[in-house]
Short mmCIF file of C-alpha atoms and ligand atoms in Angstrom, two decimals:
data_model
loop_
_atom_site.label_atom_id
_atom_site.label_comp_id
_atom_site.label_asym_id
_atom_site.label_seq_id
_atom_site.Cartn_x
_atom_site.Cartn_y
_atom_site.Cartn_z
CA UNK A 1 138.41 -7.59 21.58
CA UNK A 2 141.86 -8.77 22.71
CA UNK A 3 144.39 -6.10 23.59
CA UNK A 4 148.10 -6.23 23.99
CA UNK A 5 149.45 -3.50 26.39
CA UNK A 6 153.11 -2.58 26.18
CA UNK A 7 155.21 -0.61 28.49
CA UNK A 8 158.62 -0.05 26.97
CA UNK A 9 161.68 1.15 28.86
CA UNK A 10 165.15 1.57 27.39
CA UNK A 11 166.31 -2.02 28.19
CA UNK A 12 162.96 -3.59 29.40
CA UNK A 13 159.59 -4.24 27.93
CA UNK A 14 156.51 -5.08 30.16
CA UNK A 15 153.37 -6.64 28.37
CA UNK A 16 149.91 -7.85 29.26
CA UNK A 17 147.55 -9.72 26.97
CA UNK A 18 143.89 -8.88 27.93
CA UNK A 19 140.54 -10.18 26.82
CA UNK A 20 138.58 -6.94 27.03
CA UNK A 21 135.11 -8.75 26.71
CA UNK A 22 135.82 -9.78 30.33
CA UNK A 23 138.71 -7.42 31.22
CA UNK A 24 140.70 -10.46 32.29
CA UNK A 25 144.50 -10.74 31.84
CA UNK A 26 145.33 -13.68 29.70
CA UNK A 27 149.11 -13.54 30.19
CA UNK A 28 151.67 -10.99 31.34
CA UNK A 29 155.37 -10.80 31.34
CA UNK A 30 158.56 -8.86 31.15
CA UNK A 31 161.57 -8.70 28.96
CA UNK A 32 164.70 -7.50 30.83
CA UNK A 33 168.17 -6.68 29.99
CA UNK A 34 167.57 -5.99 26.27
CA UNK A 35 170.82 -5.15 24.51
CA UNK A 36 172.77 -6.24 27.62
CA UNK A 37 174.26 -9.65 28.47
CA UNK A 38 171.76 -12.02 30.27
CA UNK A 39 168.55 -10.84 28.61
CA UNK A 40 165.50 -12.84 29.58
CA UNK A 41 161.72 -13.02 28.98
CA UNK A 42 159.64 -14.10 31.86
CA UNK A 43 156.28 -14.90 30.62
CA UNK A 44 153.09 -15.85 32.83
CA UNK A 45 149.96 -17.15 31.47
CA UNK A 46 147.07 -16.47 33.82
CA UNK A 47 146.72 -19.15 36.57
CA UNK A 48 149.90 -21.01 35.47
CA UNK A 49 153.68 -20.99 36.49
CA UNK A 50 156.06 -18.49 35.06
CA UNK A 51 158.22 -19.51 32.05
CA UNK A 52 161.66 -17.98 31.46
CA UNK A 53 163.24 -17.61 28.04
CA UNK A 54 166.95 -16.83 28.43
CA UNK A 55 168.16 -15.67 25.01
CA UNK A 56 170.31 -12.96 23.61
CA UNK A 57 168.04 -9.98 22.73
CA UNK A 58 169.81 -7.23 20.98
CA UNK A 59 166.72 -5.19 20.25
CA UNK A 60 163.12 -4.66 21.51
CA UNK A 61 162.12 -6.39 18.14
CA UNK A 62 164.06 -9.40 19.29
CA UNK A 63 162.23 -9.40 22.54
CA UNK A 64 158.87 -8.99 20.98
CA UNK A 65 159.58 -11.93 18.52
CA UNK A 66 160.07 -14.23 21.74
CA UNK A 67 157.03 -12.65 23.38
CA UNK A 68 154.85 -13.33 20.18
CA UNK A 69 156.04 -16.92 20.18
CA UNK A 70 155.25 -17.37 23.86
CA UNK A 71 151.71 -15.95 23.44
CA UNK A 72 150.93 -18.68 20.68
CA UNK A 73 153.10 -21.53 22.17
CA UNK A 74 150.91 -24.73 22.49
CA UNK A 75 151.94 -25.11 26.26
CA UNK A 76 152.21 -21.68 27.73
CA UNK A 77 150.42 -19.73 24.98
CA UNK A 78 147.05 -17.84 25.33
CA UNK A 79 146.20 -17.23 21.75
CA UNK A 80 145.74 -19.72 18.71
CA UNK A 81 147.25 -17.20 16.38
CA UNK A 82 148.67 -13.78 16.54
CA UNK A 83 145.61 -12.67 14.32
CA UNK A 84 143.61 -12.69 17.57
CA UNK A 85 145.48 -9.43 18.74
CA UNK A 86 143.04 -6.87 17.70
CA UNK A 87 144.87 -3.76 18.95
CA UNK A 88 147.98 -2.73 20.98
CA UNK A 89 147.95 -0.07 23.78
CA UNK A 90 151.36 1.72 24.39
CA UNK A 91 152.15 3.29 27.80
CA UNK A 92 153.82 6.46 26.73
CA UNK A 93 155.39 8.91 29.12
CA UNK A 94 155.35 12.43 27.77
CA UNK A 95 152.71 13.94 25.62
CA UNK A 96 153.71 17.54 26.33
CA UNK A 97 150.89 20.06 25.71
CA UNK A 98 150.19 18.18 22.37
CA UNK A 99 148.25 15.27 23.84
CA UNK A 100 145.49 15.87 26.31
CA UNK A 101 144.05 12.39 25.67
CA UNK A 102 145.02 8.86 24.25
CA UNK A 103 145.27 8.68 20.37
CA UNK A 104 145.48 6.35 17.61
CA UNK A 105 149.02 6.02 16.51
CA UNK A 106 149.82 7.15 12.95
CA UNK A 107 152.95 8.96 11.50
CA UNK A 108 151.78 12.37 12.46
CA UNK A 109 151.44 11.06 16.12
CA UNK A 110 155.05 9.60 15.97
CA UNK A 111 156.37 12.81 14.67
CA UNK A 112 154.76 14.85 17.51
CA UNK A 113 155.98 12.27 20.07
CA UNK A 114 159.39 12.67 18.71
CA UNK A 115 159.01 16.49 19.29
CA UNK A 116 157.93 15.69 22.89
CA UNK A 117 161.23 13.78 23.56
CA UNK A 118 163.29 16.73 24.62
CA UNK A 119 160.89 16.86 27.56
CA UNK A 120 161.50 13.20 28.57
CA UNK A 121 164.83 12.15 26.99
CA UNK A 122 164.89 9.17 29.12
CA UNK A 123 161.42 7.76 28.38
CA UNK A 124 159.93 8.93 25.14
CA UNK A 125 162.72 7.55 22.94
CA UNK A 126 162.28 4.07 24.48
CA UNK A 127 158.41 4.29 24.04
CA UNK A 128 158.91 5.17 20.36
CA UNK A 129 161.28 2.10 20.08
CA UNK A 130 158.55 -0.07 21.45
CA UNK A 131 156.02 1.26 19.03
CA UNK A 132 158.24 0.77 16.11
CA UNK A 133 159.22 -2.72 17.11
CA UNK A 134 155.53 -3.64 17.55
CA UNK A 135 154.60 -2.13 14.18
CA UNK A 136 157.25 -4.52 12.65
CA UNK A 137 155.87 -7.64 14.44
CA UNK A 138 152.16 -6.76 14.08
CA UNK A 139 152.02 -4.56 10.91
CA UNK A 140 148.26 -4.35 10.41
CA UNK A 141 147.21 -4.00 14.01
CA UNK A 142 145.96 -0.58 15.17
CA UNK A 143 147.96 1.01 18.06
CA UNK A 144 146.99 3.49 20.72
CA UNK A 145 149.39 5.75 22.69
CA UNK A 146 148.16 6.44 26.35
CA UNK A 147 150.14 9.30 27.91
CA UNK A 148 151.11 9.56 31.47
CA UNK A 149 150.83 13.37 31.32
CA UNK A 150 147.47 13.59 29.35
CA UNK A 151 145.06 13.49 32.52
CA UNK A 152 147.01 16.63 33.96
CA UNK A 153 146.54 18.73 30.90
CA UNK A 154 143.28 20.21 32.46
CA UNK A 155 145.35 22.05 35.08
CA UNK A 156 144.77 25.67 35.00
CA UNK A 157 147.86 28.10 34.11
CA UNK A 158 148.27 29.22 37.70
CA UNK A 159 148.85 25.51 38.80
CA UNK A 160 151.02 24.52 35.80
CA UNK A 161 153.20 27.67 35.30
CA UNK A 162 156.51 28.19 37.13
CA UNK A 163 157.29 31.86 37.90
CA UNK A 164 160.41 31.92 35.78
CA UNK A 165 160.68 34.48 32.95
CA UNK A 166 157.67 33.90 30.66
CA UNK A 167 160.01 33.31 27.67
CA UNK A 168 161.43 30.10 29.33
CA UNK A 169 157.90 28.70 28.93
CA UNK A 170 157.43 30.27 25.34
CA UNK A 171 160.82 29.01 24.16
CA UNK A 172 161.10 25.54 25.76
CA UNK A 173 157.57 24.70 27.17
CA UNK A 174 159.07 24.47 30.54
CA UNK A 175 155.97 24.14 32.87
CA UNK A 176 154.41 21.49 35.19
CA UNK A 177 153.21 18.41 33.30
CA UNK A 178 152.74 15.81 35.92
CA UNK A 179 152.90 12.00 35.58
CA UNK A 180 151.10 8.88 36.77
CA UNK A 181 148.13 10.45 35.01
CA UNK A 182 146.63 6.96 33.90
CA UNK A 183 146.75 5.72 37.55
CA UNK A 184 145.18 8.89 39.02
CA UNK A 185 142.55 8.70 36.30
CA UNK A 186 141.82 5.06 36.94
CA UNK A 187 141.59 5.25 40.73
CA UNK A 188 139.50 8.39 40.67
CA UNK A 189 136.90 6.80 38.32
CA UNK A 190 136.75 3.79 40.70
CA UNK A 191 136.59 5.95 43.81
CA UNK A 192 133.37 7.62 42.45
CA UNK A 193 131.82 4.01 41.86
CA UNK A 194 133.01 3.03 45.40
CA UNK A 195 131.25 6.08 46.84
CA UNK A 196 128.18 5.45 44.68
CA UNK A 197 128.39 8.95 43.36
CA UNK A 198 128.73 10.65 39.92
CA UNK A 199 132.51 11.75 39.47
CA UNK A 200 131.09 15.02 38.28
CA UNK A 201 129.99 15.86 41.87
CA UNK A 202 133.27 14.95 43.66
CA UNK A 203 136.43 16.57 44.80
CA UNK A 204 139.16 13.89 45.19
CA UNK A 205 142.72 13.80 46.12
CA UNK A 206 144.53 10.84 44.69
CA UNK A 207 147.81 9.62 46.36
CA UNK A 208 149.84 7.39 44.17
CA UNK A 209 152.51 6.38 46.65
CA UNK A 210 155.11 3.80 45.22
CA UNK A 211 158.78 3.92 44.33
CA UNK A 212 157.74 6.98 42.24
CA UNK A 213 155.14 9.05 44.17
CA UNK A 214 152.67 11.69 43.19
CA UNK A 215 149.48 13.31 44.27
CA UNK A 216 146.60 14.81 42.18
CA UNK A 217 143.88 17.10 42.94
CA UNK A 218 140.82 16.19 40.90
CA UNK A 219 137.69 18.32 40.81
CA UNK A 220 134.69 16.71 39.05
CA UNK A 221 136.78 14.32 37.11
CA UNK A 222 139.34 16.82 35.90
CA UNK A 223 142.93 17.27 37.35
CA UNK A 224 143.49 20.82 38.64
CA UNK A 225 146.88 20.14 40.26
CA UNK A 226 149.56 17.62 40.67
CA UNK A 227 152.81 17.31 42.68
CA UNK A 228 155.24 16.09 39.88
CA UNK A 229 156.44 18.86 37.56
CA UNK A 230 158.24 19.14 34.21
CA UNK A 231 159.83 15.81 35.19
CA UNK A 232 158.90 13.17 37.67
CA UNK A 233 161.52 14.49 40.08
CA UNK A 234 159.30 17.16 41.50
CA UNK A 235 156.95 16.90 44.62
CA UNK A 236 157.18 14.29 47.23
CA UNK A 237 160.37 12.59 48.46
CA UNK A 238 160.37 9.21 46.74
CA UNK A 239 162.42 6.14 46.68
CA UNK A 240 165.51 7.57 45.16
CA UNK A 241 164.17 10.94 44.08
CA UNK A 242 164.52 14.10 46.22
CA UNK A 243 161.24 15.68 45.24
CA UNK A 244 161.04 19.57 45.81
CA UNK A 245 164.01 21.19 46.93
CA UNK A 246 165.29 24.83 46.90
CA UNK A 247 166.48 25.23 43.44
CA UNK A 248 169.48 27.23 44.62
CA UNK A 249 170.93 24.24 46.03
CA UNK A 250 171.96 23.28 42.49
CA UNK A 251 174.37 26.37 41.88
CA UNK A 252 175.43 26.04 45.54
CA UNK A 253 176.63 22.44 44.92
CA UNK A 254 178.04 23.34 41.60
CA UNK A 255 180.18 25.91 43.18
CA UNK A 256 181.37 23.10 45.49
CA UNK A 257 182.57 21.10 42.61
CA UNK A 258 179.61 18.83 41.71
CA UNK A 259 179.01 18.36 37.95
CA UNK A 260 175.65 18.54 36.35
CA UNK A 261 175.96 14.75 35.88
CA UNK A 262 176.71 14.28 39.43
CA UNK A 263 173.81 16.36 40.69
CA UNK A 264 171.37 14.81 38.25
CA UNK A 265 172.34 11.40 39.37
CA UNK A 266 172.23 12.43 43.14
CA UNK A 267 168.78 13.92 42.80
CA UNK A 268 167.27 11.07 40.81
CA UNK A 269 168.96 7.97 42.13
CA UNK A 270 170.74 8.70 45.42
CA UNK A 271 168.26 10.82 47.18
CA UNK A 272 164.80 10.35 48.68
CA UNK A 273 164.21 7.67 51.36
CA UNK A 274 167.40 5.82 50.20
CA UNK A 275 169.50 9.06 50.55
CA UNK A 276 168.09 10.10 53.93
CA UNK A 277 167.92 6.68 55.49
CA UNK A 278 171.11 5.16 54.05
CA UNK A 279 169.24 1.81 54.27
CA UNK A 280 167.32 1.37 51.08
CA UNK A 281 164.91 2.74 48.38
CA UNK A 282 162.43 0.17 49.39
CA UNK A 283 159.84 1.42 51.83
CA UNK A 284 159.44 -2.05 53.38
CA UNK A 285 163.22 -1.98 54.37
CA UNK A 286 163.08 1.38 55.64
CA UNK A 287 159.75 0.61 57.67
CA UNK A 288 161.71 -2.38 59.20
CA UNK A 289 164.82 -0.39 60.03
CA UNK A 290 162.74 2.29 61.66
CA UNK A 291 160.93 -0.12 63.87
CA UNK A 292 164.39 -1.48 64.85
CA UNK A 293 165.31 2.08 66.08
CA UNK A 294 167.27 3.35 63.01
CA UNK A 295 166.96 7.11 63.51
CA UNK A 296 167.68 8.07 59.84
CA UNK A 297 165.18 5.47 58.59
CA UNK A 298 162.53 7.09 60.82
CA UNK A 299 163.60 10.51 59.71
CA UNK A 300 163.19 9.41 56.02
CA UNK A 301 159.62 8.16 56.80
CA UNK A 302 158.79 11.21 58.60
CA UNK A 303 159.77 13.44 55.76
CA UNK A 304 157.71 11.40 53.43
CA UNK A 305 154.55 11.47 55.52
CA UNK A 306 154.96 15.18 56.20
CA UNK A 307 155.34 15.68 52.48
CA UNK A 308 152.19 13.76 51.74
CA UNK A 309 150.25 15.44 54.55
CA UNK A 310 151.27 19.00 53.44
CA UNK A 311 150.61 18.31 49.84
CA UNK A 312 147.12 17.03 50.68
CA UNK A 313 146.53 20.06 52.75
CA UNK A 314 147.38 22.41 49.69
CA UNK A 315 145.23 20.30 47.53
CA UNK A 316 142.24 20.76 49.99
CA UNK A 317 142.90 24.50 49.56
CA UNK A 318 142.93 24.13 45.76
CA UNK A 319 139.86 22.19 45.67
CA UNK A 320 138.11 24.28 48.20
CA UNK A 321 137.30 21.21 50.25
CA UNK A 322 137.47 17.26 49.51
CA UNK A 323 135.08 14.52 49.54
CA UNK A 324 137.53 11.61 49.35
CA UNK A 325 141.24 10.84 49.64
CA UNK A 326 142.57 7.73 47.70
CA UNK A 327 145.65 5.88 48.50
CA UNK A 328 147.12 3.67 45.60
CA UNK A 329 150.35 2.03 44.48
CA UNK A 330 152.82 -0.23 46.20
CA UNK A 331 153.03 1.74 49.50
CA UNK A 332 149.57 3.32 49.23
CA UNK A 333 147.88 -0.09 48.64
CA UNK A 334 149.83 -2.23 51.00
CA UNK A 335 151.15 -0.16 53.96
CA UNK A 336 148.44 0.25 56.73
CA UNK A 337 151.21 1.93 58.79
CA UNK A 338 151.87 4.65 56.35
CA UNK A 339 148.21 5.33 55.64
CA UNK A 340 147.55 5.56 59.51
CA UNK A 341 150.52 7.88 59.98
CA UNK A 342 149.25 10.17 57.13
CA UNK A 343 145.70 10.18 58.16
CA UNK A 344 146.62 10.85 61.83
CA UNK A 345 147.61 14.24 60.59
CA UNK A 346 144.40 15.06 58.82
CA UNK A 347 142.07 15.23 61.76
CA UNK A 348 141.01 18.79 60.57
CA UNK A 349 139.24 16.97 57.59
CA UNK A 350 137.03 14.92 60.19
CA UNK A 351 138.92 11.74 59.09
CA UNK A 352 138.21 8.76 61.23
CA UNK A 353 140.05 5.72 60.14
CA UNK A 354 138.56 2.18 60.86
CA UNK A 355 141.49 0.30 62.22
CA UNK A 356 140.20 -3.00 61.00
CA UNK A 357 139.30 -1.90 57.38
CA UNK A 358 142.78 -0.10 57.21
CA UNK A 359 144.49 -3.61 57.60
CA UNK A 360 142.68 -5.09 54.57
CA UNK A 361 144.47 -5.41 51.32
CA UNK A 362 143.97 -6.07 47.61
CA UNK A 363 140.39 -4.80 47.26
CA UNK A 364 138.76 -1.28 46.64
CA UNK A 365 137.72 -0.28 50.09
CA UNK A 366 136.58 2.66 52.16
CA UNK A 367 138.86 2.57 55.29
CA UNK A 368 137.12 5.36 57.23
CA UNK A 369 134.23 4.90 59.58
CA UNK A 370 130.66 5.71 58.27
CA UNK A 371 130.40 8.98 60.12
CA UNK A 372 134.08 10.17 58.87
CA UNK A 373 133.42 13.54 57.40
CA UNK A 374 136.02 12.76 54.54
CA UNK A 375 136.14 9.36 53.22
CA UNK A 376 139.59 7.61 52.66
CA UNK A 377 139.88 4.90 50.21
CA UNK A 378 142.37 2.12 49.16
CA UNK A 379 141.90 1.40 45.47
CA UNK A 380 144.57 -0.88 43.69
CA UNK A 381 145.78 0.88 40.51
CA UNK A 382 145.62 -0.76 37.26
CA UNK A 383 147.38 1.23 34.53
CA UNK A 384 147.40 -1.67 32.12
CA UNK A 385 143.56 -1.96 32.29
CA UNK A 386 143.06 1.72 31.73
CA UNK A 387 145.33 1.57 28.74
CA UNK A 388 143.42 -1.24 27.39
CA UNK A 389 140.02 0.47 27.89
CA UNK A 390 141.26 3.54 26.10
CA UNK A 391 142.70 1.29 23.23
CA UNK A 392 139.33 -0.47 22.94
CA UNK A 393 137.40 2.84 22.99
CA UNK A 394 139.47 4.40 20.27
CA UNK A 395 139.86 1.41 18.11
CA UNK A 396 136.06 0.69 18.20
CA UNK A 397 135.50 4.10 16.74
CA UNK A 398 137.68 3.41 13.69
CA UNK A 399 135.46 0.52 12.49
P1 LIG B 1 155.41 0.52 43.02
O1 LIG B 1 156.32 1.44 42.58
O2 LIG B 1 153.99 1.09 42.97
O3 LIG B 1 155.60 -0.77 42.65
O4 LIG B 1 155.60 0.49 44.70
C1 LIG B 1 156.91 0.01 45.19
C2 LIG B 1 156.98 0.36 46.58
O5 LIG B 1 155.98 -0.06 47.46
C3 LIG B 1 158.35 -0.07 47.26
O6 LIG B 1 159.05 0.94 48.00
C4 LIG B 1 157.76 -1.13 48.24
O7 LIG B 1 158.60 -1.10 49.42
C5 LIG B 1 156.49 -0.56 48.70
N1 LIG B 1 155.66 -1.59 49.24
C6 LIG B 1 155.10 -2.66 48.72
N2 LIG B 1 154.38 -3.40 49.74
C7 LIG B 1 154.64 -2.78 50.83
C8 LIG B 1 154.17 -3.01 52.30
N3 LIG B 1 153.54 -4.04 52.52
N4 LIG B 1 154.65 -2.21 53.25
C9 LIG B 1 155.32 -1.15 52.82
N5 LIG B 1 155.76 -0.79 51.58
C10 LIG B 1 155.32 -1.68 50.63
#
C-alpha cells in the first residue's frame, strides 16, 4: 500500500510518500509561504537531489496540485500515476475528548474536528483546509486523521483535570490534553522492542525534546500523564514558549499595561530559551553561546535541564517506578551534552550512562551500561511513519 502523509499548517504543507510494504519513504517535501509572496515547493525523491518549484500558490489546493505533478513527473516523480496513492494520512493536532485514536475521515469526523477547533484555533482549521484540499485533488482516496492528542486520552482524571471550578471543564472542556502523542506512541513502542520486552510490562518516560518539548509517562503502553496541557504552551521551557508559569503573572502584567495579544505573543514566541538567553530559540546556538561563557545562555539551558529532571522525577512518582527513559526529537536525539546533563541529576534511579554510546547518533540505542538500574534510550522519532501505519491499519479494515 502506498500512503501519502500530510502535515498541514496555516501557510505550509509537509508531505511524505511512503511505500508501506517496505515502510520506505519514496519522496518527501514541503510547500512554504502558501498564500504569501514567494511561495515554493521543495520536493525530494529518495536518494536524489531536491527540486524547487517557485510558483504563486494562493491556496493549499494550489500547493497540492504542484506536489501531485512532482510525484508523477518523469524526472523526479516516484509514481507512474496518482492512482498508485492508496490512502492519505493527515496529521491533525487536536482531537479534544472526541478522538482517542486515529479515524477514517468522513463528514461526521470533519464536523467533530470543526467542533474541536475552538481548542486549537491555530492548528485545527489549517488541518481541515489540508483535508479538504486533498479531497479535491484525490476525491476517491480514503483518508485517515491521526491526532496529536489521542494517545493522551488514557490519562486519568486526576492527571488531566485543572483545579479550576468544575463548571469551567463542563462548559468549555478546559483540561489537560497533551500533544506530541504520535511521537510518544512511536518511541515507546520502539523502546519495548529495543529492550526486548512486552510494552504491557513496561513503565516508560518519553522525553520529546525539540523546539516544542513534552514528556509523557507511559504505563504498560498507555499514557498516564504528560507535560503539555490544554495547549502546547504548558510544561517545559521550550524554544520560544515559556512552559509552566504562575498563572497570576498574567493579571499582574495586564495591570502593568500588557494587552492579551502582547502576553500571548510573549509567552508563545518570545519566551523559553530565546527569551531567557536573548541569543536564539535554537538549542545549538544557545549551547554554543553557553560554552563561550554567555551567562544567560547557560541559565536558559539550566532552567531547561532542571525542568526535564523534575518532570521525570514527578513521573517516576506517577508511575511508581520506571524501567526506561527515552530521549527523542531534535535535541533529545542529537545533543549528547543535554542528555548527559539531564541524566547526571538522575543518580537516584541508578542510571549509569555509557559515555561512548551517548555520543552515537541516528540509531535506536540504549545509552546506559548493562548494569544500569534504569535504562536510558535514544530513539529517533518518526511521526510520519506512525501516521502511515495507522492509515494502513484503518484502510485495510475498510476493504
Ligand atoms: P525539532 O523541533 O524536533 O526539529 O528540534 C529542533 C531543536 O533541536 C532545535 O532547537 C535544534 O537546535 C535542536 N538540535 C538539533 N540538533 C542538535 C544538536 N546537535 N545539538 C543541540 N541541539 C540540537
